[in-house]
Amino acid sequence: MKMSYIAVVVCAMVVLLLGGAEVCMAVTCNPTELSPCAAAITSSNPPTATCCSKLKEQRPCLCQYVKNPNLQKFVNSPNARKVATTCGSPFPNC
């Protein structure tokens, strides 16, 4: 249970790092989709290709995650910003 909460938090951080909130059809906003980015956000490991792909996929949801008080502190972390930059996705301005 505790691990899934950490994965959600890490996912939210990654989402914030991706950038703007472009509209994309068929995207389900679910911060757990960003779990492949957990290791990169919580350590100095570089993000994987899967992480970057998921960040880009969840881009339309990023501002929603940033506005969520439960996810905000994780999404705004320095490591989350580094992951977004490494993945080539600017941090969103919501």
Short mmCIF file of N, CA and C in Angstrom, two decimals:
data_model
loop_
_atom_site.label_atom_id
_atom_site.label_comp_id
_atom_site.label_asym_id
_atom_site.label_seq_id
_atom_site.Cartn_x
_atom_site.Cartn_y
_atom_site.Cartn_z
N MET A 1 0.82 -1.19 0.00
CA MET A 1 0.00 0.00 0.00
C MET A 1 0.87 1.25 0.00
N LYS A 2 1.88 1.26 0.84
CA LYS A 2 2.77 2.41 0.92
C LYS A 2 3.54 2.59 -0.39
N MET A 3 3.92 1.51 -1.02
CA MET A 3 4.66 1.59 -2.28
C MET A 3 3.81 2.18 -3.38
N SER A 4 2.50 1.84 -3.43
CA SER A 4 1.65 2.38 -4.48
C SER A 4 1.47 3.89 -4.30
N TYR A 5 1.43 4.38 -3.08
CA TYR A 5 1.33 5.81 -2.84
C TYR A 5 2.58 6.52 -3.34
N ILE A 6 3.73 5.92 -3.11
CA ILE A 6 4.99 6.49 -3.57
C ILE A 6 5.02 6.52 -5.09
N ALA A 7 4.53 5.47 -5.71
CA ALA A 7 4.48 5.42 -7.17
C ALA A 7 3.58 6.53 -7.71
N VAL A 8 2.46 6.77 -7.06
CA VAL A 8 1.54 7.83 -7.49
C VAL A 8 2.21 9.18 -7.35
N VAL A 9 2.91 9.38 -6.28
CA VAL A 9 3.59 10.65 -6.04
C VAL A 9 4.68 10.86 -7.08
N VAL A 10 5.44 9.85 -7.33
CA VAL A 10 6.51 9.95 -8.31
C VAL A 10 5.92 10.21 -9.68
N CYS A 11 4.85 9.56 -10.00
CA CYS A 11 4.18 9.75 -11.29
C CYS A 11 3.72 11.19 -11.43
N ALA A 12 3.17 11.71 -10.39
CA ALA A 12 2.70 13.09 -10.43
C ALA A 12 3.85 14.05 -10.67
N MET A 13 4.98 13.77 -10.06
CA MET A 13 6.15 14.62 -10.25
C MET A 13 6.57 14.61 -11.71
N VAL A 14 6.57 13.48 -12.28
CA VAL A 14 6.95 13.33 -13.67
C VAL A 14 5.99 14.08 -14.57
N VAL A 15 4.74 14.00 -14.26
CA VAL A 15 3.72 14.66 -15.04
C VAL A 15 3.96 16.16 -15.06
N LEU A 16 4.28 16.72 -13.95
CA LEU A 16 4.52 18.16 -13.88
C LEU A 16 5.71 18.56 -14.72
N LEU A 17 6.65 17.69 -14.82
CA LEU A 17 7.85 18.00 -15.55
C LEU A 17 7.66 17.97 -17.05
N LEU A 18 6.65 17.32 -17.50
CA LEU A 18 6.44 17.17 -18.93
C LEU A 18 6.15 18.47 -19.64
N GLY A 19 5.40 19.33 -19.04
CA GLY A 19 5.14 20.58 -19.70
C GLY A 19 3.67 20.91 -19.79
N GLY A 20 3.34 21.70 -20.78
CA GLY A 20 2.01 22.23 -21.01
C GLY A 20 0.91 21.20 -21.05
N ALA A 21 -0.29 21.70 -21.06
CA ALA A 21 -1.46 20.84 -21.04
C ALA A 21 -2.10 20.79 -22.42
N GLU A 22 -1.44 20.14 -23.36
CA GLU A 22 -1.99 19.99 -24.68
C GLU A 22 -3.14 18.99 -24.62
N VAL A 23 -4.15 19.22 -25.45
CA VAL A 23 -5.29 18.33 -25.47
C VAL A 23 -4.99 17.16 -26.38
N CYS A 24 -5.24 15.99 -25.89
CA CYS A 24 -4.98 14.78 -26.65
C CYS A 24 -6.15 13.83 -26.43
N MET A 25 -6.63 13.24 -27.47
CA MET A 25 -7.77 12.35 -27.35
C MET A 25 -7.35 11.02 -26.74
N ALA A 26 -8.28 10.42 -26.02
CA ALA A 26 -8.13 9.09 -25.44
C ALA A 26 -7.06 8.99 -24.36
N VAL A 27 -6.77 10.08 -23.68
CA VAL A 27 -5.82 10.03 -22.58
C VAL A 27 -6.61 9.90 -21.29
N THR A 28 -6.26 8.91 -20.51
CA THR A 28 -6.86 8.74 -19.20
C THR A 28 -5.90 9.32 -18.18
N CYS A 29 -6.34 10.33 -17.46
CA CYS A 29 -5.49 10.96 -16.46
C CYS A 29 -5.38 10.04 -15.24
N ASN A 30 -4.21 9.47 -15.08
CA ASN A 30 -3.96 8.56 -13.97
C ASN A 30 -2.49 8.69 -13.60
N PRO A 31 -2.19 9.32 -12.46
CA PRO A 31 -0.79 9.52 -12.10
C PRO A 31 0.01 8.23 -11.95
N THR A 32 -0.64 7.12 -11.74
CA THR A 32 0.10 5.86 -11.64
C THR A 32 0.71 5.45 -12.97
N GLU A 33 0.24 6.04 -14.06
CA GLU A 33 0.83 5.79 -15.37
C GLU A 33 2.29 6.25 -15.41
N LEU A 34 2.65 7.10 -14.48
CA LEU A 34 4.00 7.64 -14.44
C LEU A 34 4.93 6.83 -13.55
N SER A 35 4.49 5.69 -13.10
CA SER A 35 5.32 4.86 -12.22
C SER A 35 6.67 4.47 -12.83
N PRO A 36 6.80 4.36 -14.17
CA PRO A 36 8.12 4.07 -14.72
C PRO A 36 9.16 5.17 -14.44
N CYS A 37 8.69 6.32 -13.99
CA CYS A 37 9.59 7.44 -13.70
C CYS A 37 9.97 7.52 -12.23
N ALA A 38 9.43 6.66 -11.41
CA ALA A 38 9.67 6.72 -9.97
C ALA A 38 11.15 6.66 -9.62
N ALA A 39 11.87 5.75 -10.22
CA ALA A 39 13.30 5.61 -9.90
C ALA A 39 14.08 6.85 -10.28
N ALA A 40 13.74 7.46 -11.40
CA ALA A 40 14.45 8.66 -11.85
C ALA A 40 14.14 9.85 -10.95
N ILE A 41 12.92 9.93 -10.46
CA ILE A 41 12.53 11.07 -9.62
C ILE A 41 13.07 10.93 -8.20
N THR A 42 13.14 9.72 -7.71
CA THR A 42 13.58 9.52 -6.32
C THR A 42 15.07 9.29 -6.17
N SER A 43 15.79 9.25 -7.28
CA SER A 43 17.24 9.03 -7.22
C SER A 43 17.91 9.86 -8.31
N SER A 44 19.17 9.60 -8.53
CA SER A 44 19.89 10.32 -9.58
C SER A 44 19.95 9.51 -10.88
N ASN A 45 19.19 8.42 -10.95
CA ASN A 45 19.16 7.62 -12.17
C ASN A 45 18.51 8.40 -13.30
N PRO A 46 19.00 8.27 -14.51
CA PRO A 46 18.36 8.95 -15.64
C PRO A 46 17.03 8.29 -15.96
N PRO A 47 16.08 9.04 -16.53
CA PRO A 47 14.80 8.45 -16.89
C PRO A 47 14.96 7.48 -18.05
N THR A 48 14.14 6.45 -18.04
CA THR A 48 14.15 5.47 -19.13
C THR A 48 13.32 5.98 -20.29
N ALA A 49 13.44 5.32 -21.42
CA ALA A 49 12.61 5.67 -22.58
C ALA A 49 11.13 5.49 -22.25
N THR A 50 10.81 4.47 -21.47
CA THR A 50 9.42 4.24 -21.07
C THR A 50 8.91 5.39 -20.22
N CYS A 51 9.75 5.86 -19.30
CA CYS A 51 9.38 6.99 -18.46
C CYS A 51 9.07 8.21 -19.32
N CYS A 52 9.96 8.54 -20.22
CA CYS A 52 9.76 9.72 -21.08
C CYS A 52 8.50 9.57 -21.94
N SER A 53 8.26 8.38 -22.42
CA SER A 53 7.07 8.12 -23.23
C SER A 53 5.80 8.34 -22.41
N LYS A 54 5.80 7.84 -21.20
CA LYS A 54 4.63 8.01 -20.32
C LYS A 54 4.43 9.47 -19.93
N LEU A 55 5.52 10.19 -19.73
CA LEU A 55 5.41 11.62 -19.43
C LEU A 55 4.73 12.37 -20.56
N LYS A 56 5.14 12.07 -21.76
CA LYS A 56 4.56 12.72 -22.93
C LYS A 56 3.10 12.31 -23.12
N GLU A 57 2.79 11.07 -22.83
CA GLU A 57 1.42 10.57 -22.94
C GLU A 57 0.49 11.27 -21.95
N GLN A 58 0.98 11.54 -20.76
CA GLN A 58 0.18 12.16 -19.70
C GLN A 58 0.22 13.69 -19.74
N ARG A 59 0.83 14.26 -20.74
CA ARG A 59 0.97 15.71 -20.84
C ARG A 59 -0.35 16.47 -20.65
N PRO A 60 -1.47 16.02 -21.24
CA PRO A 60 -2.73 16.76 -21.05
C PRO A 60 -3.20 16.79 -19.59
N CYS A 61 -2.65 15.97 -18.77
CA CYS A 61 -3.08 15.84 -17.37
C CYS A 61 -2.19 16.57 -16.38
N LEU A 62 -1.08 17.09 -16.84
CA LEU A 62 -0.08 17.64 -15.93
C LEU A 62 -0.59 18.75 -15.03
N CYS A 63 -1.32 19.69 -15.58
CA CYS A 63 -1.81 20.80 -14.75
C CYS A 63 -2.78 20.29 -13.69
N GLN A 64 -3.54 19.28 -14.04
CA GLN A 64 -4.45 18.66 -13.07
C GLN A 64 -3.65 18.08 -11.91
N TYR A 65 -2.55 17.43 -12.22
CA TYR A 65 -1.71 16.84 -11.17
C TYR A 65 -1.04 17.93 -10.33
N VAL A 66 -0.63 19.00 -10.95
CA VAL A 66 0.02 20.10 -10.23
C VAL A 66 -0.95 20.74 -9.24
N LYS A 67 -2.21 20.80 -9.60
CA LYS A 67 -3.21 21.43 -8.73
C LYS A 67 -3.70 20.51 -7.62
N ASN A 68 -3.31 19.25 -7.66
CA ASN A 68 -3.72 18.29 -6.65
C ASN A 68 -2.80 18.43 -5.43
N PRO A 69 -3.36 18.83 -4.27
CA PRO A 69 -2.52 19.03 -3.08
C PRO A 69 -1.75 17.78 -2.65
N ASN A 70 -2.26 16.61 -2.95
CA ASN A 70 -1.58 15.37 -2.56
C ASN A 70 -0.39 15.06 -3.46
N LEU A 71 -0.37 15.61 -4.65
CA LEU A 71 0.69 15.32 -5.61
C LEU A 71 1.65 16.49 -5.80
N GLN A 72 1.20 17.67 -5.47
CA GLN A 72 1.91 18.91 -5.76
C GLN A 72 3.36 18.92 -5.27
N LYS A 73 3.61 18.53 -4.05
CA LYS A 73 4.96 18.62 -3.51
C LYS A 73 5.92 17.68 -4.22
N PHE A 74 5.41 16.59 -4.76
CA PHE A 74 6.26 15.65 -5.47
C PHE A 74 6.51 16.11 -6.90
N VAL A 75 5.49 16.65 -7.50
CA VAL A 75 5.59 17.08 -8.88
C VAL A 75 6.50 18.29 -9.01
N ASN A 76 6.53 19.11 -8.01
CA ASN A 76 7.35 20.32 -8.04
C ASN A 76 8.77 20.10 -7.51
N SER A 77 9.16 18.87 -7.30
CA SER A 77 10.49 18.60 -6.76
C SER A 77 11.57 18.87 -7.81
N PRO A 78 12.77 19.18 -7.36
CA PRO A 78 13.88 19.41 -8.29
C PRO A 78 14.16 18.20 -9.19
N ASN A 79 14.07 16.99 -8.63
CA ASN A 79 14.32 15.81 -9.46
C ASN A 79 13.25 15.62 -10.52
N ALA A 80 12.02 15.94 -10.21
CA ALA A 80 10.95 15.83 -11.20
C ALA A 80 11.21 16.80 -12.35
N ARG A 81 11.68 17.98 -12.04
CA ARG A 81 12.02 18.96 -13.08
C ARG A 81 13.18 18.46 -13.94
N LYS A 82 14.15 17.82 -13.31
CA LYS A 82 15.30 17.28 -14.06
C LYS A 82 14.84 16.18 -15.01
N VAL A 83 13.93 15.34 -14.55
CA VAL A 83 13.42 14.26 -15.39
C VAL A 83 12.70 14.85 -16.60
N ALA A 84 11.89 15.84 -16.39
CA ALA A 84 11.15 16.47 -17.49
C ALA A 84 12.13 17.08 -18.50
N THR A 85 13.13 17.76 -18.00
CA THR A 85 14.12 18.38 -18.88
C THR A 85 14.88 17.32 -19.68
N THR A 86 15.28 16.26 -19.01
CA THR A 86 15.99 15.17 -19.66
C THR A 86 15.13 14.52 -20.74
N CYS A 87 13.84 14.45 -20.49
CA CYS A 87 12.91 13.85 -21.46
C CYS A 87 12.54 14.82 -22.57
N GLY A 88 12.99 16.05 -22.48
CA GLY A 88 12.70 17.03 -23.51
C GLY A 88 11.31 17.64 -23.41
N SER A 89 10.78 17.66 -22.21
CA SER A 89 9.43 18.22 -21.97
C SER A 89 9.54 19.34 -20.95
N PRO A 90 9.19 20.55 -21.33
CA PRO A 90 9.31 21.67 -20.40
C PRO A 90 8.34 21.54 -19.22
N PHE A 91 8.71 22.12 -18.11
CA PHE A 91 7.85 22.13 -16.94
C PHE A 91 6.63 23.00 -17.24
N PRO A 92 5.44 22.56 -16.86
CA PRO A 92 4.22 23.32 -17.21
C PRO A 92 4.06 24.61 -16.41
N ASN A 93 3.40 25.55 -17.02
CA ASN A 93 2.98 26.79 -16.35
C ASN A 93 1.47 26.72 -16.28
N CYS A 94 0.97 26.35 -15.13
CA CYS A 94 -0.49 26.16 -14.98
C CYS A 94 -1.10 27.31 -14.19
#
